Every structure is written in C-alpha cells, then in structure tokens.
mmCIF file of C-alpha atoms in Angstrom:
data_model
loop_
_atom_site.group_PDB
_atom_site.id
_atom_site.type_symbol
_atom_site.label_atom_id
_atom_site.label_comp_id
_atom_site.label_asym_id
_atom_site.label_seq_id
_atom_site.Cartn_x
_atom_site.Cartn_y
_atom_site.Cartn_z
ATOM 1 C CA MET A 62 119.585 67.710 110.246
ATOM 2 C CA ILE A 63 120.280 69.059 106.767
ATOM 3 C CA ALA A 64 122.986 66.456 106.249
ATOM 4 C CA ALA A 65 120.409 63.741 106.936
ATOM 5 C CA LEU A 66 118.121 65.219 104.285
ATOM 6 C CA ARG A 67 120.852 65.231 101.643
ATOM 7 C CA THR A 68 120.959 61.450 101.735
ATOM 8 C CA GLN A 69 117.272 61.394 100.785
ATOM 9 C CA GLY A 70 117.522 63.627 97.714
ATOM 10 C CA SER A 71 116.213 67.124 97.078
ATOM 11 C CA ALA A 72 113.454 68.808 99.114
ATOM 12 C CA ALA A 73 111.417 71.646 97.601
ATOM 13 C CA VAL A 74 109.330 74.164 99.544
ATOM 14 C CA VAL A 75 106.112 74.743 97.587
ATOM 15 C CA PRO A 76 102.631 76.211 98.144
ATOM 16 C CA ALA A 77 100.261 73.774 99.823
ATOM 17 C CA ARG A 78 97.155 72.326 98.232
ATOM 18 C CA PRO A 79 93.764 72.622 99.980
ATOM 19 C CA ASP A 80 93.590 68.839 100.365
ATOM 20 C CA GLU A 81 96.758 68.955 102.501
ATOM 21 C CA HIS A 82 95.250 71.136 105.229
ATOM 22 C CA ASP A 83 93.828 68.168 107.155
ATOM 23 C CA GLN A 84 97.216 66.457 107.321
ATOM 24 C CA VAL A 85 98.849 69.664 108.559
ATOM 25 C CA CYS A 86 96.194 70.195 111.242
ATOM 26 C CA ALA A 87 96.392 66.554 112.322
ATOM 27 C CA THR A 88 100.129 66.973 112.896
ATOM 28 C CA ILE A 89 99.546 70.133 114.921
ATOM 29 C CA GLU A 90 96.878 68.432 117.014
ATOM 30 C CA ARG A 91 99.110 65.436 117.717
ATOM 31 C CA CYS A 92 102.099 67.570 118.684
ATOM 32 C CA GLU A 93 100.569 70.743 120.180
ATOM 33 C CA GLY A 94 97.045 69.757 121.167
ATOM 34 C CA PRO A 95 93.483 70.443 119.991
ATOM 35 C CA ALA A 96 93.481 74.133 120.910
ATOM 36 C CA SER A 97 96.383 74.863 118.549
ATOM 37 C CA ALA A 98 94.861 72.651 115.862
ATOM 38 C CA ASP A 99 91.569 74.568 116.023
ATOM 39 C CA LEU A 100 93.456 77.841 115.614
ATOM 40 C CA ALA A 101 95.424 76.402 112.700
ATOM 41 C CA ARG A 102 92.219 75.333 110.939
ATOM 42 C CA ALA A 103 90.785 78.809 111.397
ATOM 43 C CA TRP A 104 93.911 80.574 110.092
ATOM 44 C CA LEU A 105 94.179 78.193 107.146
ATOM 45 C CA SER A 106 90.596 79.002 106.269
ATOM 46 C CA GLU A 107 91.343 82.728 106.292
ATOM 47 C CA GLN A 108 94.890 82.781 104.861
ATOM 48 C CA PRO A 109 95.358 79.487 102.966
ATOM 49 C CA GLU A 110 97.855 81.034 100.532
ATOM 50 C CA ARG A 111 100.391 81.438 103.375
ATOM 51 C CA LEU A 112 100.897 77.676 103.881
ATOM 52 C CA SER A 113 104.079 76.170 102.430
ATOM 53 C CA VAL A 114 104.953 72.479 102.489
ATOM 54 C CA VAL A 115 107.722 70.015 101.735
ATOM 55 C CA ARG A 116 106.490 66.753 100.253
ATOM 56 C CA THR A 117 107.889 63.246 100.171
ATOM 57 C CA GLY A 118 106.017 61.413 97.490
ATOM 58 C CA ASP A 119 102.427 62.621 97.707
ATOM 59 C CA ARG A 120 102.511 63.285 101.446
ATOM 60 C CA VAL A 121 103.404 66.387 103.451
ATOM 61 C CA ALA A 122 106.710 65.921 105.271
ATOM 62 C CA GLY A 123 107.035 69.419 106.714
ATOM 63 C CA PHE A 124 105.153 72.717 106.639
ATOM 64 C CA ALA A 125 105.092 76.349 107.726
ATOM 65 C CA HIS A 126 102.124 78.679 107.901
ATOM 66 C CA HIS A 127 102.554 82.450 108.101
ATOM 67 C CA VAL A 128 99.945 84.885 109.366
ATOM 68 C CA LEU A 129 99.979 88.429 107.950
ATOM 69 C CA CYS A 130 98.619 91.149 110.230
ATOM 70 C CA PRO A 131 96.688 93.334 110.483
ATOM 71 C CA SER A 132 94.082 91.308 108.660
ATOM 72 C CA GLY A 133 90.922 92.641 110.254
ATOM 73 C CA SER A 134 90.137 89.115 111.390
ATOM 74 C CA PRO A 135 88.633 88.304 114.825
ATOM 75 C CA LEU A 136 91.334 85.632 114.969
ATOM 76 C CA GLU A 137 93.854 88.330 115.837
ATOM 77 C CA ASP A 138 92.136 88.522 119.235
ATOM 78 C CA ARG A 139 91.067 84.898 119.479
ATOM 79 C CA ASP A 140 94.561 83.463 118.907
ATOM 80 C CA PRO A 141 96.450 84.154 122.161
ATOM 81 C CA VAL A 142 99.854 83.938 120.460
ATOM 82 C CA VAL A 143 98.979 86.413 117.715
ATOM 83 C CA ARG A 144 97.307 88.700 120.261
ATOM 84 C CA ALA A 145 100.414 88.636 122.467
ATOM 85 C CA VAL A 146 102.659 89.365 119.478
ATOM 86 C CA LEU A 147 100.533 92.299 118.356
ATOM 87 C CA ASP A 148 100.389 93.616 121.929
ATOM 88 C CA HIS A 149 104.198 93.530 122.042
ATOM 89 C CA VAL A 150 104.377 95.400 118.744
ATOM 90 C CA ALA A 151 101.905 98.017 119.999
ATOM 91 C CA ARG A 152 104.044 98.605 123.094
ATOM 92 C CA GLU A 153 107.538 98.454 121.639
ATOM 93 C CA GLY A 154 107.248 99.583 118.013
ATOM 94 C CA PRO A 155 103.719 100.279 116.804
ATOM 95 C CA ILE A 156 103.055 99.668 113.148
ATOM 96 C CA ARG A 157 102.073 102.655 111.050
ATOM 97 C CA PRO A 158 99.440 102.940 108.294
ATOM 98 C CA GLY A 159 100.403 100.600 105.463
ATOM 99 C CA GLU A 160 102.789 98.449 107.525
ATOM 100 C CA HIS A 161 102.459 94.734 108.308
ATOM 101 C CA VAL A 162 103.569 92.120 110.804
ATOM 102 C CA LEU A 163 104.376 88.602 109.585
ATOM 103 C CA ILE A 164 104.134 85.719 112.059
ATOM 104 C CA ASN A 165 105.384 82.233 111.234
ATOM 105 C CA ARG A 166 102.630 80.837 113.443
ATOM 106 C CA PHE A 167 102.815 77.099 112.778
ATOM 107 C CA ALA A 168 105.795 75.083 111.565
ATOM 108 C CA ALA A 169 106.627 71.415 112.003
ATOM 109 C CA GLY A 170 107.672 68.150 110.446
ATOM 110 C CA VAL A 171 105.201 65.304 110.550
ATOM 111 C CA ARG A 172 107.604 62.877 112.266
ATOM 112 C CA GLU A 173 109.620 64.844 114.793
ATOM 113 C CA HIS A 174 107.595 68.033 115.064
ATOM 114 C CA GLN A 175 109.980 70.987 115.500
ATOM 115 C CA HIS A 176 113.085 68.795 115.613
ATOM 116 C CA ASP A 177 112.219 67.381 112.211
ATOM 117 C CA PRO A 178 114.669 68.064 109.334
ATOM 118 C CA TYR A 179 111.761 68.851 107.012
ATOM 119 C CA MET A 180 110.554 71.580 109.387
ATOM 120 C CA VAL A 181 114.076 73.043 109.272
ATOM 121 C CA VAL A 182 113.628 73.308 105.501
ATOM 122 C CA ALA A 183 109.998 74.451 105.348
ATOM 123 C CA GLY A 184 110.177 77.051 108.134
ATOM 124 C CA PRO A 185 113.368 78.969 107.286
ATOM 125 C CA VAL A 186 113.007 78.768 103.495
ATOM 126 C CA SER A 187 109.414 80.036 103.448
ATOM 127 C CA SER A 188 110.302 82.722 106.009
ATOM 128 C CA ILE A 189 113.294 84.045 104.091
ATOM 129 C CA ILE A 190 111.247 84.225 100.892
ATOM 130 C CA GLU A 191 108.666 86.342 102.729
ATOM 131 C CA TRP A 192 111.274 88.563 104.386
ATOM 132 C CA LEU A 193 113.047 89.265 101.101
ATOM 133 C CA THR A 194 110.021 89.792 98.879
ATOM 134 C CA ARG A 195 107.442 91.506 101.103
ATOM 135 C CA PRO A 196 107.929 94.888 102.834
ATOM 136 C CA LEU A 197 107.419 94.198 106.538
ATOM 137 C CA ALA A 198 107.629 96.185 109.761
ATOM 138 C CA TRP A 199 108.093 93.160 112.017
ATOM 139 C CA SER A 200 108.659 89.410 111.612
ATOM 140 C CA PHE A 201 108.120 86.734 114.245
ATOM 141 C CA VAL A 202 108.664 82.976 114.348
ATOM 142 C CA VAL A 203 106.725 80.950 116.927
ATOM 143 C CA VAL A 204 108.199 77.758 118.412
ATOM 144 C CA VAL A 205 107.256 75.491 121.298
ATOM 145 C CA ASP A 206 110.790 74.282 122.064
ATOM 146 C CA ASP A 207 112.634 77.532 122.654
ATOM 147 C CA ALA A 208 115.602 75.826 124.361
ATOM 148 C CA PHE A 209 116.311 73.945 121.123
ATOM 149 C CA TRP A 210 115.723 76.924 118.820
ATOM 150 C CA ALA A 211 117.164 79.788 120.887
ATOM 151 C CA PRO A 212 120.785 79.397 119.652
ATOM 152 C CA LYS A 213 119.618 79.388 116.033
ATOM 153 C CA PHE A 214 117.577 82.566 116.491
ATOM 154 C CA ASP A 215 120.420 84.174 118.417
ATOM 155 C CA TYR A 216 122.601 83.570 115.370
ATOM 156 C CA ILE A 217 120.149 85.363 113.063
ATOM 157 C CA ALA A 218 119.641 88.262 115.532
ATOM 158 C CA PHE A 219 116.029 87.402 116.407
ATOM 159 C CA ALA A 220 115.166 87.952 120.080
ATOM 160 C CA PRO A 221 112.677 86.023 122.269
ATOM 161 C CA LEU A 222 110.023 88.706 122.656
ATOM 162 C CA VAL A 223 106.772 86.915 123.582
ATOM 163 C CA ARG A 224 106.057 83.925 125.838
ATOM 164 C CA ILE A 225 102.551 82.531 126.293
ATOM 165 C CA GLU A 226 100.805 79.191 126.802
ATOM 166 C CA VAL A 227 98.253 77.625 124.468
ATOM 167 C CA GLY A 228 96.577 74.446 125.637
ATOM 168 C CA GLY A 229 99.101 74.172 128.452
ATOM 169 C CA LEU A 230 102.056 74.236 126.035
ATOM 170 C CA PRO A 231 104.516 77.155 126.198
ATOM 171 C CA HIS A 232 104.945 79.124 122.965
ATOM 172 C CA VAL A 233 107.782 81.567 122.370
ATOM 173 C CA ALA A 234 107.826 84.129 119.541
ATOM 174 C CA PHE A 235 111.255 85.267 118.369
ATOM 175 C CA GLY A 236 111.101 88.528 116.462
ATOM 176 C CA ILE A 237 112.804 91.447 114.753
ATOM 177 C CA ASP A 238 111.799 95.000 113.811
ATOM 178 C CA TRP A 239 112.898 95.389 110.180
ATOM 179 C CA ARG A 240 112.474 99.154 110.404
ATOM 180 C CA ARG A 241 115.409 99.223 112.830
ATOM 181 C CA LEU A 242 117.483 96.613 110.968
ATOM 182 C CA PRO A 243 116.602 96.650 107.242
ATOM 183 C CA VAL A 244 116.707 93.339 105.416
ATOM 184 C CA GLY A 245 119.734 94.421 103.358
ATOM 185 C CA SER A 246 121.706 95.170 106.522
ATOM 186 C CA TRP A 247 120.525 91.888 108.028
ATOM 187 C CA LEU A 248 121.815 89.986 104.987
ATOM 188 C CA ASP A 249 125.190 91.705 105.367
ATOM 189 C CA LEU A 250 125.204 90.684 109.028
ATOM 190 C CA MET A 251 124.399 87.065 108.113
ATOM 191 C CA TYR A 252 127.254 87.068 105.586
ATOM 192 C CA GLU A 253 129.614 88.345 108.259
ATOM 193 C CA ARG A 254 128.411 85.794 110.810
ATOM 194 C CA GLY A 255 128.845 83.054 108.265
ATOM 195 C CA HIS A 256 132.559 83.849 108.410
ATOM 196 C CA THR A 257 132.950 84.829 112.070
ATOM 197 C CA GLY A 258 130.336 82.681 113.801
ATOM 198 C CA GLY A 259 129.058 85.738 115.702
ATOM 199 C CA THR A 260 125.729 85.670 117.543
ATOM 200 C CA GLY A 261 123.452 87.924 119.539
ATOM 201 C CA PRO A 262 121.636 91.179 118.815
ATOM 202 C CA ALA A 263 122.627 93.224 115.790
ATOM 203 C CA PRO A 264 125.359 95.791 116.518
ATOM 204 C CA ALA A 265 123.968 99.199 117.441
ATOM 205 C CA ALA A 266 125.835 100.766 114.506
ATOM 206 C CA LEU A 267 123.584 98.861 112.088
ATOM 207 C CA LEU A 268 120.331 99.990 113.678
ATOM 208 C CA ARG A 269 118.208 102.807 112.355
ATOM 209 C CA PRO A 270 116.460 105.213 114.743
ATOM 210 C CA PRO A 271 112.972 104.238 115.921
ATOM 211 C CA PRO A 272 110.468 104.806 113.101
ATOM 212 C CA LEU A 273 108.594 108.088 112.891
ATOM 213 C CA SER A 274 104.853 108.313 113.342
ATOM 214 C CA ARG A 275 102.932 109.603 110.336
ATOM 215 C CA ALA A 276 102.420 112.983 111.987
ATOM 216 C CA ARG A 277 106.139 113.386 112.772
ATOM 217 C CA PHE A 278 107.000 112.108 109.302
ATOM 218 C CA ASP A 279 104.798 114.709 107.591
ATOM 219 C CA ALA A 280 106.203 117.467 109.793
ATOM 220 C CA SER A 281 109.742 116.330 108.955
ATOM 221 C CA VAL A 282 108.932 116.416 105.229
ATOM 222 C CA ARG A 283 107.794 120.023 105.525
ATOM 223 C CA VAL A 284 110.961 120.977 107.404
ATOM 224 C CA ALA A 285 113.113 119.113 104.850
ATOM 225 C CA LEU A 286 111.508 121.040 101.993
ATOM 226 C CA GLN A 287 112.327 124.334 103.660
ATOM 227 C CA SER A 288 115.969 123.286 104.173
ATOM 228 C CA LEU A 289 116.425 121.474 100.857
ATOM 229 C CA HIS A 290 119.352 123.722 99.878
ATOM 230 C CA ARG A 291 120.863 123.923 103.372
ATOM 231 C CA PRO A 292 122.833 120.672 103.808
ATOM 232 C CA GLU A 293 123.762 121.357 107.422
ATOM 233 C CA GLN A 294 120.078 121.760 108.357
ATOM 234 C CA LEU A 295 118.982 118.826 106.196
ATOM 235 C CA ALA A 296 121.577 116.646 107.951
ATOM 236 C CA ALA A 297 119.702 117.174 111.227
ATOM 237 C CA ASN A 298 116.308 116.196 109.814
ATOM 238 C CA PRO A 299 114.625 113.189 111.496
ATOM 239 C CA LEU A 300 114.073 111.653 108.040
ATOM 240 C CA LEU A 301 117.762 110.739 107.956
ATOM 241 C CA GLY A 302 118.089 107.146 109.032
ATOM 242 C CA SER A 303 114.611 106.316 107.734
ATOM 243 C CA THR A 304 113.999 104.292 104.594
ATOM 244 C CA LEU A 305 114.264 107.512 102.588
ATOM 245 C CA ALA A 306 117.915 108.300 103.127
ATOM 246 C CA ALA A 307 121.098 107.730 105.101
ATOM 247 C CA ASP A 308 122.535 111.233 104.540
ATOM 248 C CA ALA A 309 121.531 114.737 103.484
ATOM 249 C CA THR A 310 122.574 114.301 99.848
ATOM 250 C CA GLN A 311 120.474 111.175 99.452
ATOM 251 C CA LEU A 312 117.510 112.763 101.241
ATOM 252 C CA ARG A 313 117.530 115.744 98.880
ATOM 253 C CA ALA A 314 117.729 113.426 95.863
ATOM 254 C CA THR A 315 114.839 111.301 97.140
ATOM 255 C CA ILE A 316 112.662 114.357 97.748
ATOM 256 C CA GLU A 317 113.421 115.821 94.330
ATOM 257 C CA GLU A 318 112.635 112.487 92.682
ATOM 258 C CA ALA A 319 109.330 112.359 94.556
ATOM 259 C CA VAL A 320 108.552 115.932 93.409
ATOM 260 C CA GLY A 321 108.878 114.619 89.862
ATOM 261 C CA GLN A 322 106.405 111.860 90.669
ATOM 262 C CA VAL A 323 103.804 114.379 91.791
ATOM 263 C CA GLY A 324 103.557 115.328 88.119
ATOM 264 C CA ASN A 325 102.312 111.809 87.303
ATOM 265 C CA LEU A 326 99.251 112.239 89.482
ATOM 266 C CA PRO A 327 95.927 113.329 87.927
ATOM 267 C CA LYS A 328 96.236 117.086 87.296
ATOM 268 C CA GLY A 329 99.651 116.866 88.895
ATOM 269 C CA GLN A 330 101.653 118.984 86.465
ATOM 270 C CA GLN A 331 100.576 122.256 88.117
ATOM 271 C CA LEU A 332 101.291 120.842 91.586
ATOM 272 C CA GLN A 333 104.740 119.674 90.496
ATOM 273 C CA ALA A 334 105.461 123.113 89.065
ATOM 274 C CA VAL A 335 104.463 124.762 92.344
ATOM 275 C CA LEU A 336 106.789 122.470 94.322
ATOM 276 C CA HIS A 337 109.595 123.018 91.845
ATOM 277 C CA ARG A 338 109.430 126.814 91.958
ATOM 278 C CA THR A 339 108.978 126.854 95.748
ATOM 279 C CA TYR A 340 111.588 124.328 96.880
ATOM 280 C CA VAL A 341 113.632 122.674 94.109
ATOM 281 C CA ARG A 342 114.512 125.807 92.108
ATOM 282 C CA PRO A 343 112.957 128.322 94.462
ATOM 283 C CA ALA A 344 111.885 131.829 93.650
ATOM 284 C CA PRO A 345 112.942 134.420 96.256
ATOM 285 C CA THR A 346 109.453 134.605 97.796
ATOM 286 C CA GLN A 347 106.098 132.877 97.489
ATOM 287 C CA GLU A 348 104.753 136.012 95.844
ATOM 288 C CA ALA A 349 107.514 135.776 93.236
ATOM 289 C CA ALA A 350 106.829 132.061 92.717
ATOM 290 C CA ALA A 351 103.132 132.759 92.160
ATOM 291 C CA GLU A 352 104.027 135.476 89.658
ATOM 292 C CA VAL A 353 106.402 133.194 87.734
ATOM 293 C CA LEU A 354 103.684 130.517 87.614
ATOM 294 C CA ASP A 355 101.065 133.105 86.577
ATOM 295 C CA LEU A 356 98.821 132.205 89.505
ATOM 296 C CA PRO A 357 96.920 134.366 91.991
ATOM 297 C CA LEU A 358 98.690 134.158 95.339
ATOM 298 C CA SER A 359 95.689 132.505 97.024
ATOM 299 C CA THR A 360 95.525 129.867 94.276
ATOM 300 C CA TYR A 361 99.266 129.311 94.479
ATOM 301 C CA ARG A 362 99.085 128.731 98.231
ATOM 302 C CA ARG A 363 96.144 126.362 97.847
ATOM 303 C CA TYR A 364 98.073 124.368 95.221
ATOM 304 C CA LEU A 365 101.172 124.383 97.410
ATOM 305 C CA ALA A 366 99.329 122.890 100.390
ATOM 306 C CA LYS A 367 97.854 120.166 98.196
ATOM 307 C CA ALA A 368 101.208 119.499 96.506
ATOM 308 C CA VAL A 369 103.029 119.095 99.822
ATOM 309 C CA GLU A 370 100.303 116.700 100.968
ATOM 310 C CA HIS A 371 100.702 114.561 97.838
ATOM 311 C CA LEU A 372 104.480 114.665 98.148
ATOM 312 C CA ALA A 373 104.287 113.449 101.748
ATOM 313 C CA ASP A 374 102.015 110.590 100.611
ATOM 314 C CA ILE A 375 104.553 109.513 97.983
ATOM 315 C CA LEU A 376 107.424 109.652 100.464
ATOM 316 C CA TRP A 377 105.365 107.763 103.052
ATOM 317 C CA THR A 378 104.752 104.988 100.542
ATOM 318 C CA ILE A 379 108.525 104.687 100.153
ATOM 319 C CA GLU A 380 109.008 104.749 103.920
ATOM 320 C CA VAL A 381 106.559 101.955 104.764
ATOM 321 C CA GLY A 382 106.995 99.950 101.573
ATOM 322 C CA GLY A 383 110.721 100.203 101.029
ATOM 323 C CA GLY A 384 110.198 101.180 97.389
ATOM 324 C CA ARG A 385 111.376 104.045 95.246
ATOM 325 C CA ALA A 386 109.602 107.226 94.311
ATOM 326 C CA GLY A 387 109.502 106.077 90.708
#
C-alpha cells in the first residue's frame, strides 16, 4: 500500500477542517452504514479536534477520528463500540482518577475504506502521535475487517479485545494497556521486531504489574516513607514497577524529589520541612522532629498528615500522567 502512495508524492496527516466533516461522514455511511455515520456525526460535534485527514488536492483522501474517554458525554453509552470498550476496561484494568482511554473510533480511505492506502497513513500516523504525546491508560483501534488487520496489530502487540456489531456490521477493537507496557518499552519492542520480524503479545518480562488503585497507591506511599532508608524493605514496596520507579534507589530519589516539590505549594515550606525532618533526614522520634522544627507536637502531627497527603497527590500525578515531580 505504502509503495503505491510513494508514486503519487507526499501525503501529510493534518487536522481536519469543519467543512470536511460531511465528506468524512458520507464515506462512513457508504462503507459502514447510517448507524455508524450518525455516531460519527455526533462524535465529530463533540470532539472535532480529534479528526485528522490526508488530502489530495482539496479533497479528503483518508481520515482517522479518535475519541478520548471519559468525556462525560452520553455518547459513551449511546455508541455501542465505545460502551463495549469501556466495559472491557472496567473489567480488565479500570482507569483511575486522572487517566484516559483513547479510541481510534473511525478510520478509512474514501476509495477503498479500510484497505485504502490513505487510511493506512491517516490511522497509524495520527494514532502514534497521540500515543507518544498524550499520557494514556489504554489505547484501542476499531476496525471492521479484523481478518485483514489482525496480522498488523499482532505485530504491534495490540490484542483483539472487543467484538460487537453496529448496523449489522462486525466491529473489532484491538487494544493495549499502556500502564502494563509503557510507550518507551513498546518503542523498544517495535525496534526489535523491525529487525527480527517477531509478533504476538509483548514478552512478560517487559510488562509492569497491574496498576494500583488510588487507595493502595496512597497506602504504599506511606509505607515507602517509613522505609525510605531501608533499601531491602523499599525493594518490596508495591510502588516498584509503577511509573514512579523500577528499583528501590529510583523510588527513593523520586520520593525525595517530590518532597522538594511540596515546598512549591502555597504555604508549602513548613510542610516540606516536616517531611524532610520526618523521613528524608529523620529525627530519632516525632517528638524530636517537632522540637527541631519548633512546633507543638499536635501542630507537627497535623502538618505531617497534610504534607503526606500533598506528597501522595504529587506522586499520583506522576503515576497517572507519566511526568516528573518537577
């Protein structure tokens, strides 16, 4: 397919214009039926910025539209494909506060639908841009010809996770949980497969443990603080293998960096000092820490509870957003 495109010159994937929505929906209606076209019109009305196109001249040659969830939209229940995808996520790897699911819901070329070379440009290029630039919990790509696409998704370690009909036409959603296989590890796997031709699920050695719930995460932060200077205990903390750290040394460094960030919060200097004297450079007892900080013990303990809460919030932002404490 790509070889055929090379003979026709370059093909750029760009954001769509509002006046191109009708052409996109007409293609979907012709190839997938009126039910899918109605859903596409509704999603384009709600998330128009997620439509990418390839143009030939002034006409759309191929397109891909991504749906970002949760959006709070009734369409998440009305669209049977999106509902089925979100039901799968809820069963197999529920998203946590602040996390998102990206669904490449509609993708096609205007001539040959999902066999069209321009769809092979618009769909993968727009998807990879999203995967590399937006922190995501899950990604899915929906196709109607899974027999044609299955080998390609097998190569990139996406599994067929959802099957459902819309307007009498089968739809299959291939997906991946990025919390188990981070994008960086996935890129390394793609580099390796580019040389070896390997296919199938990602090797177990590359997978992180299932993600922690917020409650388990907060509890693990508290335990990690108490064992910050005990590497053998820190090495057993459930936070290892999360976004925060791969080993005890890295986990301690991430926590200490986040302690520093507590000081950037409004009135955070006192809270940072309490964390520092309790866990980073700890006094022998809480009473001693309160004395060093010239605080009544009750005030010290109140500040400590608030400081640990803020610290957990900062670390959670790293966990679900893939960022750094700073």
